[in-house]
GROMACS .gro file of C-alpha atoms in nm:
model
  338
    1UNK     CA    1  -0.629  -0.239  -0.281
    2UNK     CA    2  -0.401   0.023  -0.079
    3UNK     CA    3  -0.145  -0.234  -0.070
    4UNK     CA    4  -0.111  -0.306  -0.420
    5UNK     CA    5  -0.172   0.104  -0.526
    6UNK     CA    6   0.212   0.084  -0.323
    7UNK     CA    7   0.315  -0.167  -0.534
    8UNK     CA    8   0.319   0.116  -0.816
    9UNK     CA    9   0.201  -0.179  -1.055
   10UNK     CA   10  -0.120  -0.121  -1.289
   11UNK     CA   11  -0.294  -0.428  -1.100
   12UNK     CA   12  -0.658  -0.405  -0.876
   13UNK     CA   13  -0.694  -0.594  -0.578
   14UNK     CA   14  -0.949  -0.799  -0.373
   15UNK     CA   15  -0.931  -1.077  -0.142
   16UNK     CA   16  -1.123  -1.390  -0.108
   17UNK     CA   17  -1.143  -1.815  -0.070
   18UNK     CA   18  -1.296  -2.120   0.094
   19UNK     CA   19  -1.307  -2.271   0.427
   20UNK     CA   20  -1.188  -2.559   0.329
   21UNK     CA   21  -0.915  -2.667   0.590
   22UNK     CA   22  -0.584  -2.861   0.367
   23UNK     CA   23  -0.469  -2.931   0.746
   24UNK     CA   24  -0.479  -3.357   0.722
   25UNK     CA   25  -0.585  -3.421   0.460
   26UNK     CA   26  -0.474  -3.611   0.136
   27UNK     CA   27  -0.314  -3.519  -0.142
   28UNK     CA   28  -0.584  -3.672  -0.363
   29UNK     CA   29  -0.903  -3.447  -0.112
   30UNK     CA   30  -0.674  -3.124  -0.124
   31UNK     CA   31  -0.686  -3.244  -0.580
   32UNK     CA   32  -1.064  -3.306  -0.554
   33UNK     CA   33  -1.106  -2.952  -0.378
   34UNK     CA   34  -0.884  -2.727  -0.595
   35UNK     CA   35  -1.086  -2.920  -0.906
   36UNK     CA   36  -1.413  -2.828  -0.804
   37UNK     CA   37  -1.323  -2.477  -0.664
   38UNK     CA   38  -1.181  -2.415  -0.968
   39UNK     CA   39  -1.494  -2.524  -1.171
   40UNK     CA   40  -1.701  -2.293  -1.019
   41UNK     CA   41  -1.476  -1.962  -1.009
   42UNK     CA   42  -1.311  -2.042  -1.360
   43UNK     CA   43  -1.614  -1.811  -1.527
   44UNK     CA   44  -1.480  -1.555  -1.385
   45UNK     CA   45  -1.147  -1.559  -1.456
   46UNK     CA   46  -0.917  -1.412  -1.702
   47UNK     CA   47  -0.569  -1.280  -1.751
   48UNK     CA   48  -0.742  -0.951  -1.784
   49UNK     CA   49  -1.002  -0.996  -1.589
   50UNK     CA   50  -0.927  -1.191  -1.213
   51UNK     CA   51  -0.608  -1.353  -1.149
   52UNK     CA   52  -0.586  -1.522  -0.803
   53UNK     CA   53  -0.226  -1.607  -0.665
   54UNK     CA   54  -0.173  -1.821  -0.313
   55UNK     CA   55  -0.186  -1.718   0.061
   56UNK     CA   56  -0.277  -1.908   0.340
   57UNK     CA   57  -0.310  -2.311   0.294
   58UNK     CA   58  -0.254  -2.244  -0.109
   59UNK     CA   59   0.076  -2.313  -0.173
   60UNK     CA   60   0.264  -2.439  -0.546
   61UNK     CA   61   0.052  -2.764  -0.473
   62UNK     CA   62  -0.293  -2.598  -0.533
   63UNK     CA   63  -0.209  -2.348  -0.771
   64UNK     CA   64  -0.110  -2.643  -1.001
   65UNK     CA   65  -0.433  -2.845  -0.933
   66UNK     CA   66  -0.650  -2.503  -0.993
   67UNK     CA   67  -0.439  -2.442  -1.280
   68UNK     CA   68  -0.445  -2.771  -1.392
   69UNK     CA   69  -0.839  -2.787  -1.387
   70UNK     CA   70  -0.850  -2.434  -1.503
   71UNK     CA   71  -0.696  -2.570  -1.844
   72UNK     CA   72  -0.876  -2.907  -1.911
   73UNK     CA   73  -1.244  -2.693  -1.870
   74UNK     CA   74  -1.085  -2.447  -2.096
   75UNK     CA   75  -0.834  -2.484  -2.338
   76UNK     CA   76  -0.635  -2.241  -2.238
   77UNK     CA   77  -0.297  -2.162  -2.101
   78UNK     CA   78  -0.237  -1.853  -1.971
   79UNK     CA   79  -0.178  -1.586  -1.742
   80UNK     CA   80  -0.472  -1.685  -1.495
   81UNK     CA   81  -0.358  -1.779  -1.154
   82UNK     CA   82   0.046  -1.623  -1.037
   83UNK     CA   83   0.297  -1.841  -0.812
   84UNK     CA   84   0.261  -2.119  -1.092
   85UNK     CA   85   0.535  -2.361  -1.125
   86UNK     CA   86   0.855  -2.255  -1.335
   87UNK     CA   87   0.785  -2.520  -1.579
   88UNK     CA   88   0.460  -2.403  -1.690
   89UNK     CA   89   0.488  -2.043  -1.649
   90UNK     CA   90   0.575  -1.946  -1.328
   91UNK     CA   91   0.787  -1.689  -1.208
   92UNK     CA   92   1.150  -1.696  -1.068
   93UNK     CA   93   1.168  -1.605  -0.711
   94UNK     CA   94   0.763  -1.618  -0.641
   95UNK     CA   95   0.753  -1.805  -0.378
   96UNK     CA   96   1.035  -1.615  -0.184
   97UNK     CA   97   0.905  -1.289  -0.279
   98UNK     CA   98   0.717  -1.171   0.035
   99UNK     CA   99   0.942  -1.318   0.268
  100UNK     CA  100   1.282  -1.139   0.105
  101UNK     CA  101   1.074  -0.814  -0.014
  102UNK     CA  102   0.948  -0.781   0.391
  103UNK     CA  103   1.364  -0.799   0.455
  104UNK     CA  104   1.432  -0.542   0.191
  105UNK     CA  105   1.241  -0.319   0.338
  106UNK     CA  106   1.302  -0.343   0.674
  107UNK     CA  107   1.693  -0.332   0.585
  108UNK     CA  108   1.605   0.004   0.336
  109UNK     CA  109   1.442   0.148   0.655
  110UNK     CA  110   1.700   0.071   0.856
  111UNK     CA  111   1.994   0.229   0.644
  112UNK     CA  112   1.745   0.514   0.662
  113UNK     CA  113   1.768   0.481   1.020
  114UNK     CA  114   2.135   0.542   1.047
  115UNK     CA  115   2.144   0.130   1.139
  116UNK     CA  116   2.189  -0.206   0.995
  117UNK     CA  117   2.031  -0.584   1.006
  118UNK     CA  118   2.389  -0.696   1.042
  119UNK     CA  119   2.361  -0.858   1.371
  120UNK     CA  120   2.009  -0.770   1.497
  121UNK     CA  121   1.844  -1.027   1.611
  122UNK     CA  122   1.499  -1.101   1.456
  123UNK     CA  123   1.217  -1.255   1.594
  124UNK     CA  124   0.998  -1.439   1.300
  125UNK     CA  125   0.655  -1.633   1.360
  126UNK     CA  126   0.519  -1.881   1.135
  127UNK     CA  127   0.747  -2.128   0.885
  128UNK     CA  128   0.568  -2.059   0.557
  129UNK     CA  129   0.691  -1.921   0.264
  130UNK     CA  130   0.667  -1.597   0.392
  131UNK     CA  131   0.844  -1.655   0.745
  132UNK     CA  132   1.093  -1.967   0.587
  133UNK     CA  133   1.202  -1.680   0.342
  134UNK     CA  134   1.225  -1.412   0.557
  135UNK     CA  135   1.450  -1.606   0.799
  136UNK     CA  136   1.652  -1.717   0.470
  137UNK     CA  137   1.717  -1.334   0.375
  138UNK     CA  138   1.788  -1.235   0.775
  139UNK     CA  139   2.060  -1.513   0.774
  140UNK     CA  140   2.230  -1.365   0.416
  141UNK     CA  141   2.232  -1.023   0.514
  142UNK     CA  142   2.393  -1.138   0.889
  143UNK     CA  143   2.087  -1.112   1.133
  144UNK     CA  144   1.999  -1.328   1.375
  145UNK     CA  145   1.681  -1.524   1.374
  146UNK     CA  146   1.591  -1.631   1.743
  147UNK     CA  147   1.250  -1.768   1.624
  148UNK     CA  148   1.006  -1.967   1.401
  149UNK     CA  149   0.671  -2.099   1.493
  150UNK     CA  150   0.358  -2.307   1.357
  151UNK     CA  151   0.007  -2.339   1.510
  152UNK     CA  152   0.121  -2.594   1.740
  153UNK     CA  153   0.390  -2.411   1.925
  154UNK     CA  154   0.700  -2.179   1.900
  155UNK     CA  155   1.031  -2.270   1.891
  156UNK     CA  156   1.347  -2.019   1.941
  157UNK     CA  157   1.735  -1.998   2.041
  158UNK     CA  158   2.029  -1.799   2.068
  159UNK     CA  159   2.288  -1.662   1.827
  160UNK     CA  160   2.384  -2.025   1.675
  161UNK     CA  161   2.053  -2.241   1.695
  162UNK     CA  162   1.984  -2.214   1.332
  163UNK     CA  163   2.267  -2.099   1.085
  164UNK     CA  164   2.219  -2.045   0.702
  165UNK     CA  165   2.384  -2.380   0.670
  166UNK     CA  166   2.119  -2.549   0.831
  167UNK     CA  167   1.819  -2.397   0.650
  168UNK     CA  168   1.765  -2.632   0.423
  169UNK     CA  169   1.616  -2.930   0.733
  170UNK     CA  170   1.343  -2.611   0.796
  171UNK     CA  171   1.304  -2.623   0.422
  172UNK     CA  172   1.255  -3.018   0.457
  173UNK     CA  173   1.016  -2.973   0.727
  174UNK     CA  174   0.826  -2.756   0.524
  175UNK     CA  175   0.789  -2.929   0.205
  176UNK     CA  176   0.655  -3.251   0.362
  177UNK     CA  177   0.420  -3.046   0.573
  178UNK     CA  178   0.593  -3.097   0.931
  179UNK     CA  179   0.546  -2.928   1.195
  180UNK     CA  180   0.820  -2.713   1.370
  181UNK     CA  181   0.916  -2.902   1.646
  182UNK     CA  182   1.050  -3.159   1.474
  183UNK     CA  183   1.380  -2.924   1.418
  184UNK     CA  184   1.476  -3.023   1.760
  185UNK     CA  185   1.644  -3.337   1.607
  186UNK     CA  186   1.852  -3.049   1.443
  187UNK     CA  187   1.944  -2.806   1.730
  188UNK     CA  188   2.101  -2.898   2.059
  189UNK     CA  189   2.025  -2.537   2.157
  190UNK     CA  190   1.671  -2.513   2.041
  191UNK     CA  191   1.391  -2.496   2.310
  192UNK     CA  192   1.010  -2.582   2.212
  193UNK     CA  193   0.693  -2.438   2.343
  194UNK     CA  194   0.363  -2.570   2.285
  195UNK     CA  195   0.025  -2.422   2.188
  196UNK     CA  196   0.240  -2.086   2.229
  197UNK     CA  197   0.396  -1.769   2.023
  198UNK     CA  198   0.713  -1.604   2.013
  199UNK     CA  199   0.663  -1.270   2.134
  200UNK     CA  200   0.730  -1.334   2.512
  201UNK     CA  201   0.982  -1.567   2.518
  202UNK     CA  202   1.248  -1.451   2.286
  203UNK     CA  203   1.472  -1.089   2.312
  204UNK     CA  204   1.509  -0.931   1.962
  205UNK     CA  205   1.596  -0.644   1.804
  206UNK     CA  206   1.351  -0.695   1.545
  207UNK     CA  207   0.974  -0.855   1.537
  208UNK     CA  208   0.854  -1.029   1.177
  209UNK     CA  209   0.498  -1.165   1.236
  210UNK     CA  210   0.460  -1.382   0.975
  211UNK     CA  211   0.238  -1.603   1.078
  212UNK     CA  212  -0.178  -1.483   1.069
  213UNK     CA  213  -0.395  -1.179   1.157
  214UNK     CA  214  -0.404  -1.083   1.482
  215UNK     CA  215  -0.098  -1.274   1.619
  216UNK     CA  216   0.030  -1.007   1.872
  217UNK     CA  217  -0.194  -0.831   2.155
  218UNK     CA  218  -0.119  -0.560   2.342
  219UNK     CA  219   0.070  -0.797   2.645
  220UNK     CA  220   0.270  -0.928   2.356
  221UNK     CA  221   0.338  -0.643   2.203
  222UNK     CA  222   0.454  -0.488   2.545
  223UNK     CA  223   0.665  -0.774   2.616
  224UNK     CA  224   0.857  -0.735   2.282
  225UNK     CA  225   0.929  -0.381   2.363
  226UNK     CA  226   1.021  -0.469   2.724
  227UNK     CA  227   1.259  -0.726   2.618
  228UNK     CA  228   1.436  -0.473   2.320
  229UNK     CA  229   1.251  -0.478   2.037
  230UNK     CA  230   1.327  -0.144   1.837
  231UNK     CA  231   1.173  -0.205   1.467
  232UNK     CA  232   0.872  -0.384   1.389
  233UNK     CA  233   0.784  -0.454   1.007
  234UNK     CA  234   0.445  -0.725   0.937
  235UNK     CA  235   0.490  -1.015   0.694
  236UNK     CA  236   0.138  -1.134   0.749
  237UNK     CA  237  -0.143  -0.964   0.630
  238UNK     CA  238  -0.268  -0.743   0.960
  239UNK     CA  239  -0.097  -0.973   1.232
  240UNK     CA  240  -0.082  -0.655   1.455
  241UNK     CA  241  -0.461  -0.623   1.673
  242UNK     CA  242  -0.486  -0.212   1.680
  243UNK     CA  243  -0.372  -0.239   2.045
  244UNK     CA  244  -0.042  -0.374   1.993
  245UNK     CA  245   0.018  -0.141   1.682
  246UNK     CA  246  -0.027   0.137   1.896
  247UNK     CA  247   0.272  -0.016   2.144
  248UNK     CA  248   0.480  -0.091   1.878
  249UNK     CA  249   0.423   0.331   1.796
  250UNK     CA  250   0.480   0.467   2.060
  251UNK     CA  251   0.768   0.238   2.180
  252UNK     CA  252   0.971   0.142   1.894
  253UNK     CA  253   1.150   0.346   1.645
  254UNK     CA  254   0.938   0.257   1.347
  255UNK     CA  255   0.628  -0.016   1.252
  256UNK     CA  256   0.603  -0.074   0.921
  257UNK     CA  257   0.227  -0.195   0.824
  258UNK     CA  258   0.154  -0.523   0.623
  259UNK     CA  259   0.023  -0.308   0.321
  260UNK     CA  260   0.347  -0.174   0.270
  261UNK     CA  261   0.628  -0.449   0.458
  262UNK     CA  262   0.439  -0.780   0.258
  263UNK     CA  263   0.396  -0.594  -0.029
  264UNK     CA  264   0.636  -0.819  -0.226
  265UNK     CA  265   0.426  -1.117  -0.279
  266UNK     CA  266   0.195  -0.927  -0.516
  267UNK     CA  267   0.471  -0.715  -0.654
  268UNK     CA  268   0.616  -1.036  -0.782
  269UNK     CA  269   0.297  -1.164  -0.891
  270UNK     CA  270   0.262  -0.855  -1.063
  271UNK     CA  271   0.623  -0.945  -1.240
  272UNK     CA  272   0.481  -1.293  -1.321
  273UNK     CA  273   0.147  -1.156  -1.496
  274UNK     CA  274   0.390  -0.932  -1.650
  275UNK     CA  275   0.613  -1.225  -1.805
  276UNK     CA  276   0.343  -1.423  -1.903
  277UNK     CA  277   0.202  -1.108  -2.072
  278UNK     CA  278   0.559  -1.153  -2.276
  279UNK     CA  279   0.573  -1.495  -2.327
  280UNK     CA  280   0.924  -1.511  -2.132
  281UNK     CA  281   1.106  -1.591  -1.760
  282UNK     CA  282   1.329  -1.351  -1.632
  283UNK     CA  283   1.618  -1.477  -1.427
  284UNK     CA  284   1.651  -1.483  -1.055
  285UNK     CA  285   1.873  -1.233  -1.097
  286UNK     CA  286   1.657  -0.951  -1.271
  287UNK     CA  287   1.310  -1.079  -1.068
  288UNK     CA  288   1.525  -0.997  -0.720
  289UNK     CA  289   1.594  -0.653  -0.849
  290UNK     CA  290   1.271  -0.584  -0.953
  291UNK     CA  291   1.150  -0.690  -0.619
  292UNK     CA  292   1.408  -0.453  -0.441
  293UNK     CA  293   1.359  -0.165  -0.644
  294UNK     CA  294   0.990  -0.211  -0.560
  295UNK     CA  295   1.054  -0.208  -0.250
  296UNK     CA  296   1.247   0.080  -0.189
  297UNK     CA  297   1.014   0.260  -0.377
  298UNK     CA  298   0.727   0.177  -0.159
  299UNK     CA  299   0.956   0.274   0.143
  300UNK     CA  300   1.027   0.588  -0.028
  301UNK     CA  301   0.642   0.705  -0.098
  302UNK     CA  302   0.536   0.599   0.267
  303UNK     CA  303   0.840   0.799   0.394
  304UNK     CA  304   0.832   1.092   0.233
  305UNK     CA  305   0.424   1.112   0.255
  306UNK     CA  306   0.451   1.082   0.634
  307UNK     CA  307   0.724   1.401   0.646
  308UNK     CA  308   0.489   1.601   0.401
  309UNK     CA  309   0.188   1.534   0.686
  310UNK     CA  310   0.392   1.643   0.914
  311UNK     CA  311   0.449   1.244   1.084
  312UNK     CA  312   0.775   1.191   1.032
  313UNK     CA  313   0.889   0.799   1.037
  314UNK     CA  314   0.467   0.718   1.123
  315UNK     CA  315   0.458   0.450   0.862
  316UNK     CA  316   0.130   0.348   0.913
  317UNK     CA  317  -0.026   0.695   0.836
  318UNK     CA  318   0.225   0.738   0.526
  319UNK     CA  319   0.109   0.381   0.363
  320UNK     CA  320  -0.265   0.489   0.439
  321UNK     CA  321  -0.249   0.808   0.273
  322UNK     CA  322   0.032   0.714  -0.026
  323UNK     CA  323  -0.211   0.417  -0.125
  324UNK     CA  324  -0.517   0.587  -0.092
  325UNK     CA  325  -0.435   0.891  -0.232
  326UNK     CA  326  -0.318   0.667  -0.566
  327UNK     CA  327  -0.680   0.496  -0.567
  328UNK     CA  328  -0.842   0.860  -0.524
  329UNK     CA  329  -0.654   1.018  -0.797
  330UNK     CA  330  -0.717   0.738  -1.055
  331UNK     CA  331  -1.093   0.754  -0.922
  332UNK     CA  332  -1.095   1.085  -1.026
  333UNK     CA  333  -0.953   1.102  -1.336
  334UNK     CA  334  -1.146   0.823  -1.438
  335UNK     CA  335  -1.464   0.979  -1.393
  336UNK     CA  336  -1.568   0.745  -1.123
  337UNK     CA  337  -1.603   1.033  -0.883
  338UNK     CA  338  -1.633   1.419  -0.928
   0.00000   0.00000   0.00000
């Protein structure tokens, strides 16, 4: 909810899901699944009412199978699930969006900073949308990215293991549901560890975890700021336990929280709700902008709300208070409270 009060769009916000586990299995069990999910939650659904949108395990796959079933039980198509397919309604840079709006703001932050991305080098875990994009936006704007990972191991590199150029066999991996490791047939200089994360192996500049909650611990987070780490933003939701945000704090020059540095994934779900709203697809073009200029507002409210507390650059206390105090106010002058 605080995250999306950021977002400055007129949108609620709740989280839930299954336990069902896509890992293995076929694409006609992962079809059977979304169907009969989709049975049960499509009562209560609507494009004004609920509109889920992907995360973990839920990729364009099973947003078309729940959309899919979510049509044939009803009759309708519309606005009712976001990161659809651009052929049936979906919205142009979607499935980049959290990935490229968590480098937006960590390059707006940085300009703030007196300091660029242009040649940092960036530590990023995970290889989902959210990490594959993220690396995609560090390589554009001239960072470095010295890492990717998976939940079978890490793998990582110097200046020139993985150039923009090469992107697209991580992209390959990705889309057939690989696993990481199997870009060492790509990289002479890549090095692979097993059942292990980035954070201690790899000197950065800047940390990305992009991966799951609770990624980094304290001994992580200590061993990114021993080996240089300066800025920290989250691409996951909460991948930071409290003990390593409280490193990151007190030894880097900023953290930005999830609520505020993944932001864009919603924002642009947000756009696509709006466009379907519309009946029309904005180009790349005018999505991207949108998702920057939502961005830099978000950095702007969390910034400025931390100087008017008197926490200048504490991130984490400026997204708290600019996202609650947007929930309180509309509490209040909705009647819900007095």
């Amino acid at each position: 909810m605080l995250l999306i009060a950021l977002t400055g769009l007129p949108m609620g916000g709740g989280k839930g899901g299954s336990d069902f586990d896509p890992k293995g299995k076929s694409d006609g069990e992962v079809l059977r699944f979304c169907q009969s999910f989709m049975t049960e939650l499509s009562r209560y659904l609507g494009a004004d009412t609920d509109v889920p949108a992907g995360d973990i395990g839920v990729g364009g796959r099973e947003v078309g199978f729940l959309f899919g079933q979510w049509k044939r039980l009803t009759s309708l198509h519309t606005g009712v699930l976001t990161g659809k397919g651009l052929l049936w309604g979906g919205s142009n840079i979607r499935p980049e969006a959290t990935g490229y709006g968590l480098v937006y703001i960590v390059d707006i932050a940085l300009k703030h900073h007196k300091d660029t991305i242009k040649g940092k080098r960036v530590a990023i875990s995970g290889k989902g949308n959210v990490a594959e994009f993220a690396a995609e936006k560090v390589l554009q704007l001239g960072g470095i990215v010295v890492s990717l990972s998976d939940s079978d191991g890490m793998i990582c590199g110097g200046r020139k293991w993985i150039q923009l150029e090469q992107f697209t066999e991580v992209r390959k991996i990705e889309a057939r549901r690989g696993r990481i490791k199997e870009y060492l047939k790509f990289s002479k200089t890549a090095k692979y560890y097993e059942n292990d994360r980035p954070w201690k192996h790899v000197k950065c500049d800047i940390a990305l975890p992009s991966a799951t909650q609770n990624e980094i611990n304290k001994s992580e987070a200590e061993a990114l700021v021993k080996n240089g780490c300066k800025y920290v933003a989250e691409g996951a939701n909460m991948p930071s336990d409290p003990e390593a945000i409280a490193v990151f704090k007190s030894g880097c020059k900023f953290f930005i929280p999830a609520k505020a540095s993944n932001a864009g994934g919603v924002a642009v779900s947000g756009l696509e709700m709006s466009q379907n709203s519309q009946r029309t697809q904005w180009t790349r073009e005018e999505v991207d902008n949108k998702l920057h200029g939502i961005m830099q507002n978000i950095f702007n409210n969390i910034s400025s709300t931390a100087d008017d507390l008197g926490k200048a650059g504490d991130y984490q206390l400026g997204a708290n208070a600019a996202g609650f105090k947007k929930v309180a106010d509309a509490m209040f002058e909705q009647g819900m409270v007095l």
